[in-house]
Coordinates of C-alpha atoms in Angstrom, one line a residue:
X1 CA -12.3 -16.8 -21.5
X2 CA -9.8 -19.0 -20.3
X3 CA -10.0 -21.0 -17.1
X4 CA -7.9 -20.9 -13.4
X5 CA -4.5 -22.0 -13.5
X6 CA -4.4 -25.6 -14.9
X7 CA -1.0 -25.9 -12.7
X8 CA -3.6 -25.3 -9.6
X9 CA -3.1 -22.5 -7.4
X10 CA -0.1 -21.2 -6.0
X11 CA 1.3 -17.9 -4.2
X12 CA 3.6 -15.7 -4.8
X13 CA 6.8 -16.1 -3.0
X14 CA 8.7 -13.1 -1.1
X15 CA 12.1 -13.0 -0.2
X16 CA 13.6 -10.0 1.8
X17 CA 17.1 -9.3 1.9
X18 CA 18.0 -6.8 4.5
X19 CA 21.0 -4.4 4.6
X20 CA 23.2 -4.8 7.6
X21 CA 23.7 -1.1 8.1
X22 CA 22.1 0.1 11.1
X23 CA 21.6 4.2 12.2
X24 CA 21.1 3.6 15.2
X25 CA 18.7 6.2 17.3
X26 CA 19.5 9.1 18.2
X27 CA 18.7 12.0 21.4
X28 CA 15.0 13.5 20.7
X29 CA 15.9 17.2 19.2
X30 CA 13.2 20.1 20.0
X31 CA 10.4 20.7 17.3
X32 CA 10.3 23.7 15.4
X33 CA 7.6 26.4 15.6
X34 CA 6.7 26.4 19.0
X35 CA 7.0 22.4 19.5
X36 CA 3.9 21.7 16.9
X37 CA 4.8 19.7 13.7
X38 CA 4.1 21.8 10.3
X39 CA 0.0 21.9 9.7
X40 CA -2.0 19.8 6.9
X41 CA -2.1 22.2 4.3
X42 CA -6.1 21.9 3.7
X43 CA -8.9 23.1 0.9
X44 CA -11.3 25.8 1.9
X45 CA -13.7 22.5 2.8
X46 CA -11.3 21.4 5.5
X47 CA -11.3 25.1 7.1
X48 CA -15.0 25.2 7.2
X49 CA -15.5 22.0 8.7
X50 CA -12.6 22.5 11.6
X51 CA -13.7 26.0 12.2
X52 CA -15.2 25.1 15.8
X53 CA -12.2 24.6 18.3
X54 CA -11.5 21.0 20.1
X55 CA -10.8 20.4 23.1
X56 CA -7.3 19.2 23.8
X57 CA -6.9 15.1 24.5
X58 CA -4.1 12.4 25.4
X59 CA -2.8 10.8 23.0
X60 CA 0.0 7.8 23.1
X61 CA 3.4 8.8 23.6
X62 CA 2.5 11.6 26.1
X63 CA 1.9 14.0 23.7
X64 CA -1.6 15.9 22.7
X65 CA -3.5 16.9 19.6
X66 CA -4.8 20.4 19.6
X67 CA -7.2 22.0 17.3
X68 CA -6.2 24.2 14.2
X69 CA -8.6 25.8 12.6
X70 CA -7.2 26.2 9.3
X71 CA -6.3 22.2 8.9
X72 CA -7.3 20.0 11.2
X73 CA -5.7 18.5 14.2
X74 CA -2.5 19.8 14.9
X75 CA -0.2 17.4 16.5
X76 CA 2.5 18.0 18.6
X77 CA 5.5 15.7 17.8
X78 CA 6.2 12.2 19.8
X79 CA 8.9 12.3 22.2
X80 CA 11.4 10.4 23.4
X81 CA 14.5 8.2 21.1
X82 CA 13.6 7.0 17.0
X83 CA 13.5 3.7 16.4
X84 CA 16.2 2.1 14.9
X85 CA 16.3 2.4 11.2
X86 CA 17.5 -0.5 9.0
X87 CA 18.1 0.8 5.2
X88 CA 18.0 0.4 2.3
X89 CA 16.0 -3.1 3.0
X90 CA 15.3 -4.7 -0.3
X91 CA 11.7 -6.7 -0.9
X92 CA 11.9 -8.8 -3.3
X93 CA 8.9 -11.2 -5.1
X94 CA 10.0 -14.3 -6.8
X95 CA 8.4 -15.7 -9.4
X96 CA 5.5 -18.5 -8.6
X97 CA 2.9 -20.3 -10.3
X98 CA 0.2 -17.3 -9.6
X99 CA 2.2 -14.6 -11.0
X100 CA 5.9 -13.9 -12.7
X101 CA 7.9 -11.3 -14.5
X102 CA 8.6 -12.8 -17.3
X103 CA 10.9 -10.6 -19.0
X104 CA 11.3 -6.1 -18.7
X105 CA 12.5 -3.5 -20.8
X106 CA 12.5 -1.0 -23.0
X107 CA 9.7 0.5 -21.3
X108 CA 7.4 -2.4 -21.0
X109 CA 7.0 -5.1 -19.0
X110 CA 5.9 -8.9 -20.2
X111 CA 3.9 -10.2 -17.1
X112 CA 2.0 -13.7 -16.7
X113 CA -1.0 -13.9 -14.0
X114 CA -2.0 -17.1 -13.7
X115 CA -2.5 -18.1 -17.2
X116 CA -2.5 -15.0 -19.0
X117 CA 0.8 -13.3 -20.4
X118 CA -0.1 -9.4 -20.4
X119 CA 2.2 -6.7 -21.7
X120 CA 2.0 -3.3 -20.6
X121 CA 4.9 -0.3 -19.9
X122 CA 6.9 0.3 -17.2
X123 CA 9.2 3.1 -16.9
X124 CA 11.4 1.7 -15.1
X125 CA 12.9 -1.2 -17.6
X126 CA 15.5 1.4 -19.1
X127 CA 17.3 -1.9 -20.3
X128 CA 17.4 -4.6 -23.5
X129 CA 14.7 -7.2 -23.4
X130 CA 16.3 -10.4 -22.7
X131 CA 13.3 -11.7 -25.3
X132 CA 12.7 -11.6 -28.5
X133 CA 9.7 -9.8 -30.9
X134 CA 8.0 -13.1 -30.7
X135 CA 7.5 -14.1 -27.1
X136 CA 6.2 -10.2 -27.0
X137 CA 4.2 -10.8 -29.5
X138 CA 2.4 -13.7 -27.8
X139 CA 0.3 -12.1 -25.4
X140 CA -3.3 -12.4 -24.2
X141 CA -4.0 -8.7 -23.6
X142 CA -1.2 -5.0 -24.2
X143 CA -1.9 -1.6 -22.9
X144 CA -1.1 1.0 -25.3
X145 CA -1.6 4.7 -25.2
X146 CA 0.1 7.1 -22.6
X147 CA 2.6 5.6 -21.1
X148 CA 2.8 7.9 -17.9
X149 CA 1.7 5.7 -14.4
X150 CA -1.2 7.8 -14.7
X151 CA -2.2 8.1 -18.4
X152 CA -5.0 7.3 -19.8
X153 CA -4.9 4.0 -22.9
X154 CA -6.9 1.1 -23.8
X155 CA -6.3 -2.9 -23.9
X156 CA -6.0 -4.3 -27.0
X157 CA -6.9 -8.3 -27.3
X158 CA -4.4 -10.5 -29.9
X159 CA -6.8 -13.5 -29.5
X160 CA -10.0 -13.7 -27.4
X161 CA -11.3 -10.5 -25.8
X162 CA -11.1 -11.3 -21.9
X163 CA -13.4 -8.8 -20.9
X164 CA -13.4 -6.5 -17.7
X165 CA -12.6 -9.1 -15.6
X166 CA -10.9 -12.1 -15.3
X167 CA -10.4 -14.6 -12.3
X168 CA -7.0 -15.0 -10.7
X169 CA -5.7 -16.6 -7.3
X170 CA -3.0 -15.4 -4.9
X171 CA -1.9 -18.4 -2.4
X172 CA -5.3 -19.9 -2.6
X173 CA -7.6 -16.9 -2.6
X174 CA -9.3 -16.1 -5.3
X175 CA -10.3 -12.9 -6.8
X176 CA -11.0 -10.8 -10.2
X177 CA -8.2 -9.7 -12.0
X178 CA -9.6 -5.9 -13.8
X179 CA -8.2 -4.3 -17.3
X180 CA -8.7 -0.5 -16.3
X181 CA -7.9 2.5 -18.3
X182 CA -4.9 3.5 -16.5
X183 CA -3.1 0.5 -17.7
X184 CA -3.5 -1.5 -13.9
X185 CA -5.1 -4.9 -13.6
X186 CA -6.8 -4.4 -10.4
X187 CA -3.8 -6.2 -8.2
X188 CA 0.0 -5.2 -7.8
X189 CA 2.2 -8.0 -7.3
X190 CA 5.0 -6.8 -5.5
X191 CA 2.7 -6.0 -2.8
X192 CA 3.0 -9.7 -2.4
X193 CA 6.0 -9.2 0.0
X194 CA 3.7 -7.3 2.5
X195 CA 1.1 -9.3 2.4
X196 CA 3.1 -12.5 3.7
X197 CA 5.2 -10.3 5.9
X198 CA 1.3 -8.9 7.6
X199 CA -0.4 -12.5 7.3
X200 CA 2.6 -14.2 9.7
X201 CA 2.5 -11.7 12.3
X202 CA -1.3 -11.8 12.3
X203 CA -0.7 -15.6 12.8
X204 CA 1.5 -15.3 15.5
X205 CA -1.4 -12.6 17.5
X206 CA -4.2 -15.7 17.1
X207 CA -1.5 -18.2 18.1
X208 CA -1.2 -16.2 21.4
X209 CA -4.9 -15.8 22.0
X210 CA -5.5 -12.5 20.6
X211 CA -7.8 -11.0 17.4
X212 CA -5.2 -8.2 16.1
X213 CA -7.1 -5.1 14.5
X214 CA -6.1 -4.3 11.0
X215 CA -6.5 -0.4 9.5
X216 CA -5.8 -0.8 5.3
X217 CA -5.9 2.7 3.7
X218 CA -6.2 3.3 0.0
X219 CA -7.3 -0.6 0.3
X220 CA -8.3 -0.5 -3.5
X221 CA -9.6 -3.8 -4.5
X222 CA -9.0 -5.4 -1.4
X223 CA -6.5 -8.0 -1.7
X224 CA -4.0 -7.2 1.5
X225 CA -7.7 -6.6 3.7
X226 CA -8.7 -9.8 2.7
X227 CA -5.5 -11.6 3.2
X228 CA -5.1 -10.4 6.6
X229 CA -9.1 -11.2 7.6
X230 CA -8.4 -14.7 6.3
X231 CA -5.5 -14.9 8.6
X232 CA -7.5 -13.9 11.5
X233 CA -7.6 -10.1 11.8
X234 CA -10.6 -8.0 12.3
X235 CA -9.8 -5.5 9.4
X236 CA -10.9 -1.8 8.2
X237 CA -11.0 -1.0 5.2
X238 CA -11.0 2.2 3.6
X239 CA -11.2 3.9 0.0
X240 CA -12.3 7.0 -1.1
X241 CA -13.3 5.7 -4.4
X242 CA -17.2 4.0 -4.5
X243 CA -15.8 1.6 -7.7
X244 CA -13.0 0.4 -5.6
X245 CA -15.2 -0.7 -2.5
X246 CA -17.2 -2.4 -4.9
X247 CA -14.9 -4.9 -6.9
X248 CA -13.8 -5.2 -2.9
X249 CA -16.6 -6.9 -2.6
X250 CA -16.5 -8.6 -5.2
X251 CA -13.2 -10.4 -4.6
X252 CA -14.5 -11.0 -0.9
X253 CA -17.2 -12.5 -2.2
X254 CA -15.2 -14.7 -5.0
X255 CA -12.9 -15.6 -2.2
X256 CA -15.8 -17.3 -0.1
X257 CA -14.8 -14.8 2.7
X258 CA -18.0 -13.3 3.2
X259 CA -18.3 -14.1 7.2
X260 CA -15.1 -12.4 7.9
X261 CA -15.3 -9.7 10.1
X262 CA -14.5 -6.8 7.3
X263 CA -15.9 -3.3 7.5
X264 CA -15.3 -1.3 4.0
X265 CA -15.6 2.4 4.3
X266 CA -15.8 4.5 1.4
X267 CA -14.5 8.1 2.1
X268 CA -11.7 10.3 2.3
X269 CA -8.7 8.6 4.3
X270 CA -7.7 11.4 6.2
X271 CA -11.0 12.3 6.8
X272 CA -11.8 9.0 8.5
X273 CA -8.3 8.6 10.5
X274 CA -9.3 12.2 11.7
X275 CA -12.2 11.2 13.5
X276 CA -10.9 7.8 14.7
X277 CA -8.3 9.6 16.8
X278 CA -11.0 11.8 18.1
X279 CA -12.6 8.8 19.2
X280 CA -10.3 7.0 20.8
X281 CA -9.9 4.2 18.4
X282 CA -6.9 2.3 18.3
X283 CA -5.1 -0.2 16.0
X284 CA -2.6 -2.8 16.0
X285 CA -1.5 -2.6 12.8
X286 CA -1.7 -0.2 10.0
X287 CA -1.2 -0.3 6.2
X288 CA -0.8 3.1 3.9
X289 CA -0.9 2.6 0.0
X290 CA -1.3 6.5 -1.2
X291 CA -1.3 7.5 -4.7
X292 CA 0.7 10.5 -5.5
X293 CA -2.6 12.1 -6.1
X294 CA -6.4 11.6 -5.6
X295 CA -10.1 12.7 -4.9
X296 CA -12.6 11.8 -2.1
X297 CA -16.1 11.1 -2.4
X298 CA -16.8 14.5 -1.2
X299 CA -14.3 16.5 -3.0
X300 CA -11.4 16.4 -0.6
X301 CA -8.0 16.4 -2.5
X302 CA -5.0 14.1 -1.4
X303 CA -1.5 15.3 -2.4
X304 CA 1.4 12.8 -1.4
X305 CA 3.5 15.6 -0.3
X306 CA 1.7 17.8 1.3
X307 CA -0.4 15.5 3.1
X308 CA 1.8 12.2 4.3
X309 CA 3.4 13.5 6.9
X310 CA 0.2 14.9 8.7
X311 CA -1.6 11.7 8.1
X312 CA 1.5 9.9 9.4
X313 CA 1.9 11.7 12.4
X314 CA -2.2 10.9 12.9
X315 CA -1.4 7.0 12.7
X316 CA 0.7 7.7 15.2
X317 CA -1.9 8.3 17.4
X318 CA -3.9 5.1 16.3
X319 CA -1.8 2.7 17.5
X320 CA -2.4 0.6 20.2
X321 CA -1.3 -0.3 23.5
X322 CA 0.1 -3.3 22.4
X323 CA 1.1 -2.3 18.2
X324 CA 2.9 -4.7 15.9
X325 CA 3.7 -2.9 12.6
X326 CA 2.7 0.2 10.3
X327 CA 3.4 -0.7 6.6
X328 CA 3.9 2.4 4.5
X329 CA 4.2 2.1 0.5
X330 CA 4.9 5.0 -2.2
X331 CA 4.8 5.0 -5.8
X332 CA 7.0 8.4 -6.6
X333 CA 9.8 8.3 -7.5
X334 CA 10.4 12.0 -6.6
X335 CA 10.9 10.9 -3.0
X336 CA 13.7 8.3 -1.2
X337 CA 13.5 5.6 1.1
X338 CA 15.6 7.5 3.6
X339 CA 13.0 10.1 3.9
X340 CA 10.5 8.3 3.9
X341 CA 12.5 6.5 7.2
X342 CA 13.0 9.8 8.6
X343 CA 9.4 11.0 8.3
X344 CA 8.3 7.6 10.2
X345 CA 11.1 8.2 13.0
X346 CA 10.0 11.5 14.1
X347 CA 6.4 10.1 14.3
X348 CA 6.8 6.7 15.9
X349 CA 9.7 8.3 19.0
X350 CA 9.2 6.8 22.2
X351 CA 7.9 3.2 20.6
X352 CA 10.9 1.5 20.8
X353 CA 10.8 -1.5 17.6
X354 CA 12.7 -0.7 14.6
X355 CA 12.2 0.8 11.1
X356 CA 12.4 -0.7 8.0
X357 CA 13.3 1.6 4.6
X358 CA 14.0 0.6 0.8
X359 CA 12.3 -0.7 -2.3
X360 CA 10.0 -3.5 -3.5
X361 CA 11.2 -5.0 -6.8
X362 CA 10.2 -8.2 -8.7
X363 CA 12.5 -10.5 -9.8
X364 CA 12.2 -11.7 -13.2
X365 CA 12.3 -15.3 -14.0
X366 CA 14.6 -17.4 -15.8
X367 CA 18.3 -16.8 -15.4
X368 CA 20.2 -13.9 -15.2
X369 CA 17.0 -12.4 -13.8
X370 CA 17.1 -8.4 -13.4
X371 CA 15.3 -6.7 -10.5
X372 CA 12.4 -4.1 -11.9
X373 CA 12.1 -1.9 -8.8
X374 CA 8.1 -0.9 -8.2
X375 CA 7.6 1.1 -4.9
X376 CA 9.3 2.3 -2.1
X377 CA 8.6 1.7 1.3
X378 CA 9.3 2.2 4.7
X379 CA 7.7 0.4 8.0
X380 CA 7.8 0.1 11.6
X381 CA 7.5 -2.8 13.6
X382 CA 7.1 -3.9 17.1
X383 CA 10.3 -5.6 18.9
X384 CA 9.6 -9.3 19.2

């Protein structure tokens, strides 16, 4: 297996480059169906376990959560104007000397982390490779097999087998890369504009005197959580998969972060969130990274349609006194930035700041570099 980086380690650098249309806020319009927002649809689990009714409680924004015995908390809608929404905002990562698009298309991308060029597909390279067969060809590890984002393949290994795991850096912090069956590597890069965006304004909270709490869910292997404990943060993190918290671990322990004050939870996210608003818990900032589908540990089902919007509405009430941003990020591409905005709006009324809606796209290197859009996203944040 091959070593670190001989170039030493770098980061990867993120650019943004914001549209200058503004929709500006508008009146508060009435809810529909009595002034409750539309149930969680749940599984017969979910209407056993809320089958006892709960007391009514504050919440921020002036609003209340009331029970629902078929699916959970049933929030009444936040009042008062939307934030201002900024769209489409465009996130782009640069190449650096951690990690660069080398060269997209015809279904595949040619990626190199750290010192390790991998090849895998993307769906969204519908044009000519700028490359020829050759620099393809010269590759340290290739997915092949379905080429769905879901679908099940195996790595193949041109020259020496890697093995599971490999190590990689991101901006000095080090951590395992992972060759899993769904053709991921245990990190996604254009993340990387997040994760700078999160770490300054958790530098800014410590420069004032203040220890901002951080809530990651669907944390996966860890990276942004331990990112934003490095910074200073006191982070939550939570996973519903047990393999997930573990390589966690792992890359908190590679990264010699180990004393930093990290709590990983493994279970169902909107499970947990569910009983942190009944507890009064708060947050000052929030990240959301949902697949389109998933499992908890206990057999609770997560499906991106059907369940954002109740579990975005429930961050909602997580917030703090004092919040600074919620960081939302969606890979399907059935859905748009602009609803994605919308669905925040109506959640976050009467908070003032401003939301942010677009895409997150890497920028390949070399000249005449395309953008490979990854993600959409959409977040709030705090005015200055």
């Amino acid at each position: 297996m091959r070593g670190n980086d001989p170039q030493g380690e770098g980061h990867w650098r993120a650019a943004a480059a914001r549209s200058s249309r503004v929709f500006p806020a508008s009146p508060p319009t009435p809810g529909r169906g009595g002034g409750t927002l539309p149930a969680r649809r749940a599984p017969v689990r979910r209407r056993r376990a809320q089958s006892r009714a709960r007391p009514r409680a504050a919440r921020p924004g002036g609003s209340v959560r009331t029970p629902c015995r078929q699916s959970g908390w049933r929030l009444d809608p936040a009042r008062g104007p939307r934030p201002e929404l900024f769209a489409p905002t465009v996130l782009t990562v640069l190449p650096g000397r951690d990690y660069e698009l080398v060269d997209s298309g015809e279904g595949e991308k040619l990626e190199r982390y750290g010192p390790y060029r991998i090849r895998r597909p993307e769906n969204q390279a519908v044009w000519p490779r700028r490359l020829g067969a050759k620099d393809w060809e010269h590759v340290d590890a290739a997915f092949s097999g379905d080429v769905e984002e879901e679908g099940l393949g195996r790595w193949q290994f041109p020259g020496e087998p890697l093995g599971e795991t490999w190590p990689l850096s991101h901006d000095g912090l080090s951590y395992l890369g992972r060759f899993t069956s769904f053709r991921h590597v245990g990190v996604f890069p254009e993340q990387a504009a997040h994760w700078s965006f999160v770490e300054e304004r958790i530098a800014r909270r410590v420069r004032e005197g203040g220890t901002p709490r951080l809530l990651n869910l669907f944390g996966y292997t860890g990276l942004a959580s331990l990112l934003a404990a490095r910074a200073g943060a006191e982070v939550t993190h939570v996973d519903a998969s047990k393999k997930a918290i573990g390589w966690a671990r792992e890359n908190q322990e590679m990264a010699g972060l180990e004393d930093k004050p990290i709590r990983w939870i493994c279970e169902d996210a909107v499970r947990y969130v569910e009983r942190e608003v009944k507890r009064g818990s708060r947050y000052d900032m929030i990240l959301l990274d949902p697949p389109k589908f998933g499992r908890g540990p206990k057999g609770e089902t997560w499906q991106l349609f059907e369940d954002l919007p109740y579990l975005v509405a429930l961050t909602r009430a997580l917030v703090s006194e004092r919040p600074d941003c919620v960081i939302l990020t969606a890979y399907s591409i059935r859905s748009s930035f602009y609803s994605l905005g919308a669905l925040m709006g109506e959640a976050f009324r009467g908070l003032s700041g401003r939301i942010e809606a677009g895409e997150l796209v890497i920028s390949e290197a070399g000249e005449e570099a395309r953008l490979l859009s990854t993600s959409l996203f959409c977040r709030w944040i705090a005015h200055d």
